[in-house]
Tab-separated table of C-alpha atoms in Angstrom:
chain	number	residue	atom	x	y	z
A	1	MET	CA	94.687	96.890	78.265
A	2	ARG	CA	97.076	94.488	79.954
A	3	ASN	CA	96.615	92.317	82.974
A	4	LYS	CA	98.189	92.887	86.326
A	5	SER	CA	101.369	90.935	85.665
A	6	ASN	CA	102.108	92.874	82.492
A	7	ILE	CA	101.660	96.215	84.204
A	8	HIS	CA	104.065	95.134	86.912
A	9	LYS	CA	106.578	93.801	84.419
A	10	HIS	CA	106.815	97.023	82.436
A	11	SER	CA	106.627	99.522	85.268
A	12	ASN	CA	110.072	100.736	86.284
A	13	ALA	CA	111.530	104.180	86.598
A	14	THR	CA	114.006	103.785	83.758
A	15	GLN	CA	111.148	102.868	81.413
A	16	PHE	CA	110.488	106.583	81.083
A	17	GLY	CA	114.148	107.500	80.754
A	18	ALA	CA	113.946	110.030	83.536
A	19	PRO	CA	116.248	110.666	86.482
A	20	HIS	CA	114.614	111.872	89.665
A	21	ILE	CA	112.453	114.915	88.976
A	22	SER	CA	110.593	117.155	91.364
A	23	ARG	CA	106.879	117.758	91.355
A	24	ARG	CA	107.541	121.345	90.265
A	25	SER	CA	109.714	120.240	87.332
A	26	PHE	CA	107.066	117.789	86.210
A	27	LEU	CA	104.350	120.434	86.325
A	28	GLU	CA	106.515	122.789	84.298
A	29	ALA	CA	106.990	120.016	81.732
A	30	ILE	CA	103.313	119.170	81.350
A	31	GLY	CA	102.425	122.832	81.355
A	32	ALA	CA	104.815	123.482	78.476
A	33	ALA	CA	103.379	120.503	76.619
A	34	GLY	CA	99.828	121.780	76.990
A	35	MET	CA	98.690	118.744	78.973
A	36	VAL	CA	97.258	120.549	81.986
A	37	GLY	CA	93.663	120.852	83.042
A	38	ALA	CA	91.294	123.771	82.947
A	39	SER	CA	93.034	125.802	85.612
A	40	GLY	CA	96.166	126.142	83.480
A	41	PHE	CA	99.723	125.871	84.674
A	42	ARG	CA	100.538	127.673	87.891
A	43	SER	CA	104.186	127.083	88.644
A	44	ALA	CA	104.030	129.378	91.644
A	45	LEU	CA	101.572	126.972	93.235
A	46	ALA	CA	103.311	123.760	92.219
A	47	ASP	CA	104.550	122.817	95.679
A	48	THR	CA	101.886	124.461	97.806
A	49	PRO	CA	98.693	123.119	99.391
A	50	SER	CA	96.642	125.117	96.855
A	51	ASN	CA	97.496	122.762	93.997
A	52	ILE	CA	96.803	119.106	93.153
A	53	VAL	CA	97.960	116.877	90.298
A	54	VAL	CA	95.422	114.467	88.792
A	55	TYR	CA	96.350	111.651	86.415
A	56	SER	CA	93.176	110.726	84.555
A	57	THR	CA	91.765	109.062	81.445
A	58	THR	CA	88.685	111.278	81.690
A	59	LEU	CA	87.882	113.022	78.398
A	60	PRO	CA	89.567	116.469	78.270
A	61	PRO	CA	86.346	118.532	77.904
A	62	ILE	CA	84.865	116.824	80.965
A	63	GLN	CA	88.082	117.104	82.964
A	64	LYS	CA	88.192	120.801	82.085
A	65	LYS	CA	84.678	121.363	83.438
A	66	LEU	CA	85.472	119.363	86.582
A	67	THR	CA	88.641	121.308	87.336
A	68	GLU	CA	86.974	124.666	86.737
A	69	ALA	CA	84.103	123.833	89.085
A	70	PHE	CA	86.404	122.326	91.715
A	71	THR	CA	88.768	125.305	91.694
A	72	ALA	CA	85.854	127.732	91.892
A	73	LYS	CA	84.500	125.849	94.900
A	74	THR	CA	87.714	125.151	96.822
A	75	GLY	CA	90.351	127.566	95.528
A	76	ILE	CA	92.578	124.569	94.761
A	77	ALA	CA	94.187	124.628	91.314
A	78	VAL	CA	94.295	121.362	89.355
A	79	GLN	CA	96.977	120.140	86.969
A	80	SER	CA	95.793	117.192	84.854
A	81	LEU	CA	97.743	114.664	82.816
A	82	ARG	CA	95.815	112.438	80.388
A	83	LEU	CA	97.305	109.325	78.793
A	84	VAL	CA	95.851	105.967	77.750
A	85	ASN	CA	95.231	103.397	80.489
A	86	ASN	CA	98.405	101.316	80.236
A	87	THR	CA	100.776	104.248	79.795
A	88	LEU	CA	99.242	106.182	82.669
A	89	ALA	CA	99.312	103.123	84.933
A	90	GLN	CA	102.954	102.414	84.130
A	91	ARG	CA	103.956	106.043	84.691
A	92	PHE	CA	102.259	106.260	88.077
A	93	LEU	CA	103.681	102.952	89.292
A	94	ALA	CA	107.184	103.798	88.081
A	95	GLU	CA	107.074	107.126	89.913
A	96	GLN	CA	105.934	105.476	93.131
A	97	LYS	CA	108.694	102.871	92.980
A	98	ALA	CA	111.256	105.605	92.299
A	99	LYS	CA	109.809	107.719	95.143
A	100	GLN	CA	108.980	110.497	92.680
A	101	TYR	CA	105.807	111.651	94.372
A	102	ILE	CA	104.099	113.892	91.820
A	103	CYS	CA	100.533	112.641	91.467
A	104	ASP	CA	97.819	113.158	94.086
A	105	VAL	CA	94.879	111.341	92.464
A	106	VAL	CA	94.841	108.690	89.733
A	107	THR	CA	91.797	107.773	87.616
A	108	LEU	CA	91.822	105.076	84.937
A	109	GLY	CA	90.058	101.912	83.827
A	110	LEU	CA	92.159	98.985	85.077
A	111	ASP	CA	90.841	97.424	88.279
A	112	THR	CA	93.778	94.989	88.400
A	113	PHE	CA	96.094	98.000	88.530
A	114	TYR	CA	94.325	99.311	91.638
A	115	GLU	CA	94.460	95.885	93.244
A	116	GLN	CA	98.209	95.888	92.688
A	117	LEU	CA	98.578	99.419	94.071
A	118	THR	CA	96.560	98.465	97.140
A	119	SER	CA	98.627	95.342	97.834
A	120	GLU	CA	101.890	97.276	97.441
A	121	GLY	CA	100.788	100.136	99.698
A	122	TYR	CA	100.621	102.883	97.090
A	123	LEU	CA	97.033	103.989	97.782
A	124	ALA	CA	95.785	105.989	100.761
A	125	PRO	CA	92.810	104.981	102.958
A	126	ILE	CA	89.604	106.654	101.770
A	127	ASP	CA	86.927	105.267	104.114
A	128	ASP	CA	86.288	108.642	105.732
A	129	VAL	CA	86.248	110.693	102.509
A	130	PRO	CA	82.719	112.130	102.134
A	131	GLY	CA	80.674	110.060	99.708
A	132	VAL	CA	82.744	106.880	99.921
A	133	ALA	CA	81.009	105.130	102.824
A	134	THR	CA	77.573	105.487	101.220
A	135	LEU	CA	78.566	103.803	97.936
A	136	SER	CA	76.976	100.433	97.239
A	137	PRO	CA	79.387	97.479	96.898
A	138	GLU	CA	79.390	97.465	93.087
A	139	TRP	CA	80.853	100.981	93.132
A	140	ARG	CA	83.423	100.105	95.811
A	141	PRO	CA	85.339	97.195	94.225
A	142	GLY	CA	88.350	97.623	96.502
A	143	SER	CA	89.154	98.947	99.949
A	144	ARG	CA	91.202	101.899	98.656
A	145	TYR	CA	89.600	102.810	95.345
A	146	VAL	CA	86.137	103.508	93.960
A	147	ASN	CA	84.381	103.562	90.613
A	148	ILE	CA	83.223	107.132	89.990
A	149	GLY	CA	81.206	106.213	86.874
A	150	TYR	CA	81.221	104.046	83.778
A	151	GLY	CA	80.308	104.441	80.127
A	152	PRO	CA	78.310	101.449	78.835
A	153	ARG	CA	78.967	100.019	75.369
A	154	SER	CA	76.130	100.442	72.890
A	155	ILE	CA	75.437	100.832	69.150
A	156	ALA	CA	75.709	104.084	67.178
A	157	TYR	CA	73.885	104.562	63.894
A	158	ASN	CA	73.688	107.055	61.041
A	159	THR	CA	70.361	108.849	61.470
A	160	SER	CA	70.150	109.684	57.768
A	161	ARG	CA	70.769	106.161	56.509
A	162	VAL	CA	68.955	104.066	59.131
A	163	SER	CA	65.179	104.356	58.997
A	164	GLN	CA	63.089	104.474	62.142
A	165	HIS	CA	61.996	100.850	61.865
A	166	GLU	CA	65.594	99.702	61.201
A	167	ILE	CA	67.115	101.206	64.360
A	168	PRO	CA	68.651	98.318	66.342
A	169	LYS	CA	67.110	97.593	69.713
A	170	GLY	CA	69.794	95.135	70.825
A	171	TRP	CA	72.925	93.261	69.810
A	172	ASP	CA	70.990	90.564	67.978
A	173	ASP	CA	69.719	93.156	65.473
A	174	ILE	CA	73.179	93.873	64.049
A	175	ILE	CA	73.156	90.612	62.082
A	176	LYS	CA	70.030	91.587	60.124
A	177	PRO	CA	70.421	91.634	56.307
A	178	GLU	CA	70.118	95.426	56.041
A	179	PHE	CA	73.387	95.822	57.931
A	180	LYS	CA	75.543	93.606	55.716
A	181	ASP	CA	78.641	95.599	54.675
A	182	GLN	CA	77.297	98.445	56.848
A	183	ILE	CA	79.062	97.841	60.180
A	184	ILE	CA	82.238	99.485	61.446
A	185	MET	CA	84.027	97.690	64.293
A	186	PRO	CA	87.383	98.205	66.023
A	187	ASP	CA	89.818	95.479	65.004
A	188	PRO	CA	89.806	92.975	67.898
A	189	ARG	CA	93.348	91.900	66.999
A	190	ALA	CA	94.539	95.347	68.067
A	191	ASN	CA	91.988	96.001	70.844
A	192	ASP	CA	91.911	93.529	73.733
A	193	ALA	CA	88.771	95.162	75.139
A	194	ILE	CA	86.957	94.361	71.879
A	195	VAL	CA	87.949	90.708	72.273
A	196	SER	CA	86.260	90.817	75.684
A	197	PHE	CA	83.202	92.457	74.103
A	198	LEU	CA	83.006	89.696	71.467
A	199	ASP	CA	83.444	87.075	74.190
A	200	MET	CA	80.448	88.561	76.001
A	201	LEU	CA	78.351	88.308	72.822
A	202	HIS	CA	79.603	84.769	72.236
A	203	GLU	CA	78.634	83.637	75.722
A	204	ARG	CA	75.155	85.101	75.334
A	205	TYR	CA	74.370	84.215	71.701
A	206	GLY	CA	76.791	81.402	70.800
A	207	ASP	CA	78.916	80.405	67.807
A	208	ASN	CA	76.236	81.065	65.212
A	209	PHE	CA	75.881	84.706	66.213
A	210	ILE	CA	79.606	85.464	65.988
A	211	ARG	CA	79.772	83.556	62.711
A	212	ALA	CA	76.838	85.607	61.379
A	213	LEU	CA	78.549	88.806	62.513
A	214	GLY	CA	81.600	87.822	60.485
A	215	GLN	CA	79.355	87.154	57.486
A	216	GLN	CA	78.156	90.766	57.750
A	217	ARG	CA	81.692	91.662	56.641
A	218	PRO	CA	82.269	94.451	59.171
A	219	ARG	CA	84.952	96.964	58.255
A	220	LEU	CA	87.680	97.054	60.870
A	221	VAL	CA	89.265	100.270	62.134
A	222	PRO	CA	92.035	100.927	64.676
A	223	ALA	CA	89.738	102.613	67.208
A	224	ILE	CA	86.169	103.754	67.823
A	225	PRO	CA	86.661	107.496	67.047
A	226	GLN	CA	87.743	106.719	63.488
A	227	GLY	CA	84.695	104.500	63.031
A	228	VAL	CA	82.389	107.203	64.371
A	229	GLU	CA	83.705	109.607	61.726
A	230	MET	CA	83.019	107.007	59.026
A	231	VAL	CA	79.446	106.507	60.202
A	232	ILE	CA	78.874	110.269	60.294
A	233	SER	CA	80.175	110.576	56.731
A	234	GLY	CA	77.731	107.890	55.590
A	235	GLU	CA	80.324	105.227	54.788
A	236	ALA	CA	78.423	102.779	57.000
A	237	LYS	CA	75.212	102.583	59.002
A	238	LEU	CA	76.444	101.224	62.362
A	239	MET	CA	79.372	101.593	64.749
A	240	VAL	CA	79.650	98.525	66.993
A	241	PRO	CA	80.381	98.997	69.834
A	242	CYS	CA	80.216	102.693	70.631
A	243	LEU	CA	80.005	104.705	73.833
A	244	ALA	CA	78.050	107.892	74.432
A	245	MET	CA	81.327	109.578	75.374
A	246	ASN	CA	82.578	108.987	71.821
A	247	LEU	CA	79.954	111.478	70.624
A	248	LEU	CA	80.681	114.239	73.153
A	249	GLN	CA	83.158	115.981	70.854
A	250	TYR	CA	80.253	116.794	68.529
A	251	GLU	CA	78.344	118.643	71.248
A	252	GLY	CA	76.814	121.805	69.826
A	253	THR	CA	76.730	120.439	66.289
A	254	THR	CA	74.186	118.241	64.518
A	255	PRO	CA	76.019	115.317	62.900
A	256	PRO	CA	73.797	112.498	61.577
A	257	ILE	CA	74.645	110.061	64.351
A	258	SER	CA	72.868	108.813	67.443
A	259	ILE	CA	73.282	106.014	69.944
A	260	ILE	CA	70.618	103.525	71.026
A	261	PRO	CA	69.568	103.027	74.661
A	262	THR	CA	72.100	100.711	76.254
A	263	PRO	CA	71.415	97.084	75.306
A	264	SER	CA	71.885	94.223	77.749
A	265	PRO	CA	74.117	92.544	78.481
A	266	THR	CA	76.869	95.079	78.050
A	267	GLN	CA	80.252	96.081	79.395
A	268	GLY	CA	81.551	99.478	80.380
A	269	THR	CA	84.529	101.776	80.356
A	270	GLU	CA	85.092	102.363	84.061
A	271	PHE	CA	86.722	105.283	85.822
A	272	PHE	CA	88.334	103.795	88.926
A	273	THR	CA	89.851	106.376	91.257
A	274	GLY	CA	92.261	106.292	94.177
A	275	ILE	CA	94.432	108.697	96.164
A	276	ALA	CA	98.193	108.237	96.185
A	277	ALA	CA	99.496	107.147	99.593
A	278	HIS	CA	102.337	109.654	99.225
A	279	ALA	CA	100.223	112.400	97.681
A	280	PRO	CA	102.047	115.734	98.092
A	281	ASN	CA	98.682	117.353	98.784
A	282	LEU	CA	96.692	114.671	100.580
A	283	LYS	CA	94.091	117.117	101.891
A	284	GLY	CA	93.484	118.529	98.412
A	285	ALA	CA	93.298	115.020	96.954
A	286	ARG	CA	90.623	114.055	99.476
A	287	GLU	CA	88.648	117.184	98.591
A	288	TRP	CA	88.869	116.259	94.890
A	289	LEU	CA	87.548	112.739	95.506
A	290	ALA	CA	84.717	114.081	97.677
A	291	PHE	CA	83.852	116.595	94.956
A	292	ILE	CA	83.657	114.100	92.094
A	293	LEU	CA	81.569	111.755	94.249
A	294	GLY	CA	79.205	114.580	95.191
A	295	ARG	CA	76.192	115.709	93.216
A	296	GLU	CA	77.892	118.676	91.521
A	297	GLY	CA	80.863	116.621	90.364
A	298	GLN	CA	78.667	113.728	89.245
A	299	GLU	CA	76.452	116.021	87.164
A	300	ILE	CA	79.538	117.230	85.295
A	301	LEU	CA	81.168	113.818	84.922
A	302	CYS	CA	78.106	111.810	83.954
A	303	LYS	CA	76.071	114.159	81.746
A	304	ASP	CA	75.590	112.359	78.400
A	305	ASN	CA	78.623	110.268	79.325
A	306	CYS	CA	78.328	107.871	82.254
A	307	VAL	CA	76.161	105.868	84.577
A	308	SER	CA	76.424	107.493	88.011
A	309	PRO	CA	76.910	105.752	91.371
A	310	LEU	CA	74.364	108.229	92.743
A	311	GLY	CA	71.667	106.845	90.465
A	312	SER	CA	69.354	109.452	88.976
A	313	ILE	CA	71.602	112.400	88.162
A	314	PRO	CA	70.342	114.925	85.559
A	315	GLY	CA	71.719	113.919	82.161
A	316	SER	CA	73.405	110.740	83.380
A	317	LEU	CA	72.948	107.526	81.428
A	318	PRO	CA	70.501	104.890	82.683
A	319	ALA	CA	72.113	101.772	84.089
A	320	PRO	CA	71.871	98.711	81.839
A	321	ALA	CA	69.787	95.794	83.038
A	322	GLU	CA	72.888	93.599	82.968
A	323	LEU	CA	76.472	94.840	83.198
A	324	GLN	CA	79.283	92.337	82.758
A	325	LYS	CA	82.896	92.715	83.796
A	326	THR	CA	85.440	93.353	81.049
A	327	ASP	CA	87.583	90.275	81.705
A	328	ILE	CA	90.421	90.559	79.199
A	329	PRO	CA	92.625	87.649	80.409
A	330	LYS	CA	89.630	85.301	80.183
A	331	ALA	CA	88.611	86.578	76.750
A	332	MET	CA	92.108	86.369	75.284
A	333	LYS	CA	92.151	82.628	75.931
A	334	LYS	CA	89.292	82.399	73.419
A	335	SER	CA	90.631	84.941	70.936
A	336	ASP	CA	91.681	82.433	68.261
A	337	ARG	CA	88.267	80.800	68.340
A	338	LEU	CA	86.536	84.169	68.047
A	339	TYR	CA	88.798	85.200	65.157
A	340	ASN	CA	87.998	81.964	63.341
A	341	LEU	CA	84.268	82.487	63.748
A	342	LEU	CA	84.654	86.011	62.379
A	343	ARG	CA	86.881	84.711	59.561
A	344	LEU	CA	89.809	86.803	60.718
A	345	THR	CA	93.426	85.687	60.620
A	346	ALA	CA	95.131	85.942	64.002
């Protein structure tokens, strides 16, 4: 993820090589590419009040369930586009600056992006949307966006290779001798969020802990999903860090992997959400936000996936005792020191 200034720097309409396109043309394009949500592509509805467009980093199976339930309840069809945080942020901002008003609702994990959108007038007021006013302050980080849930970072382990008494109970357990050469970790040099995660551990446990983690000789992978596959196959015992949502794709199967109750402190993958100020279907967008903040939407979004702003939702994850902000700009200032402690070259 990049900070606010980098998002602004790279967000311009020509970045995407596209002349002005209509909302209908865009929907036809994402429909042809298979990037729509559960309701499928409905070109006949593309410019009518019975359709909304949602840009979201929500996992596709969850987004599919959300759109199906929302459409069944409201009759409003949903077209969804999923990209990684930075790419989705840049696309939305470029479209707004070019006055290409396609998206109704945007959900992703960069709070600095929403602060920028708010200051530049690209987000609609949401105070009177049902469910917003009752949110506690930690779920309402800005005046025009909310956090609809977050997935806390934890530790996954191979249930066949880790005995009951070896199962980690917290971060400090991963430096035990039995886990030497048995840890998979995303490469922090290619994952800024992992640098922030290591910075959190460093601030809590100090130099010696990070040094000991490096002495465990963790195997580095490009991203968490690849590491999860390696743990399932028995190539290692632990995936550090891991999120419950990384295991959702195995729902209905019985792979030898589980995740421990969320340790503290931890950080989370947030799902910040706002409504576009120039949303083509503002009414539908408001109904979508109210739905995902309501009990039905939260049960779908948070089951085995997220901590819910509503608290005790069936299947939702328990909130960690201590949640820390993922502060990437702060962490990157310490990256060289962290790499040295881990014995990594920058």
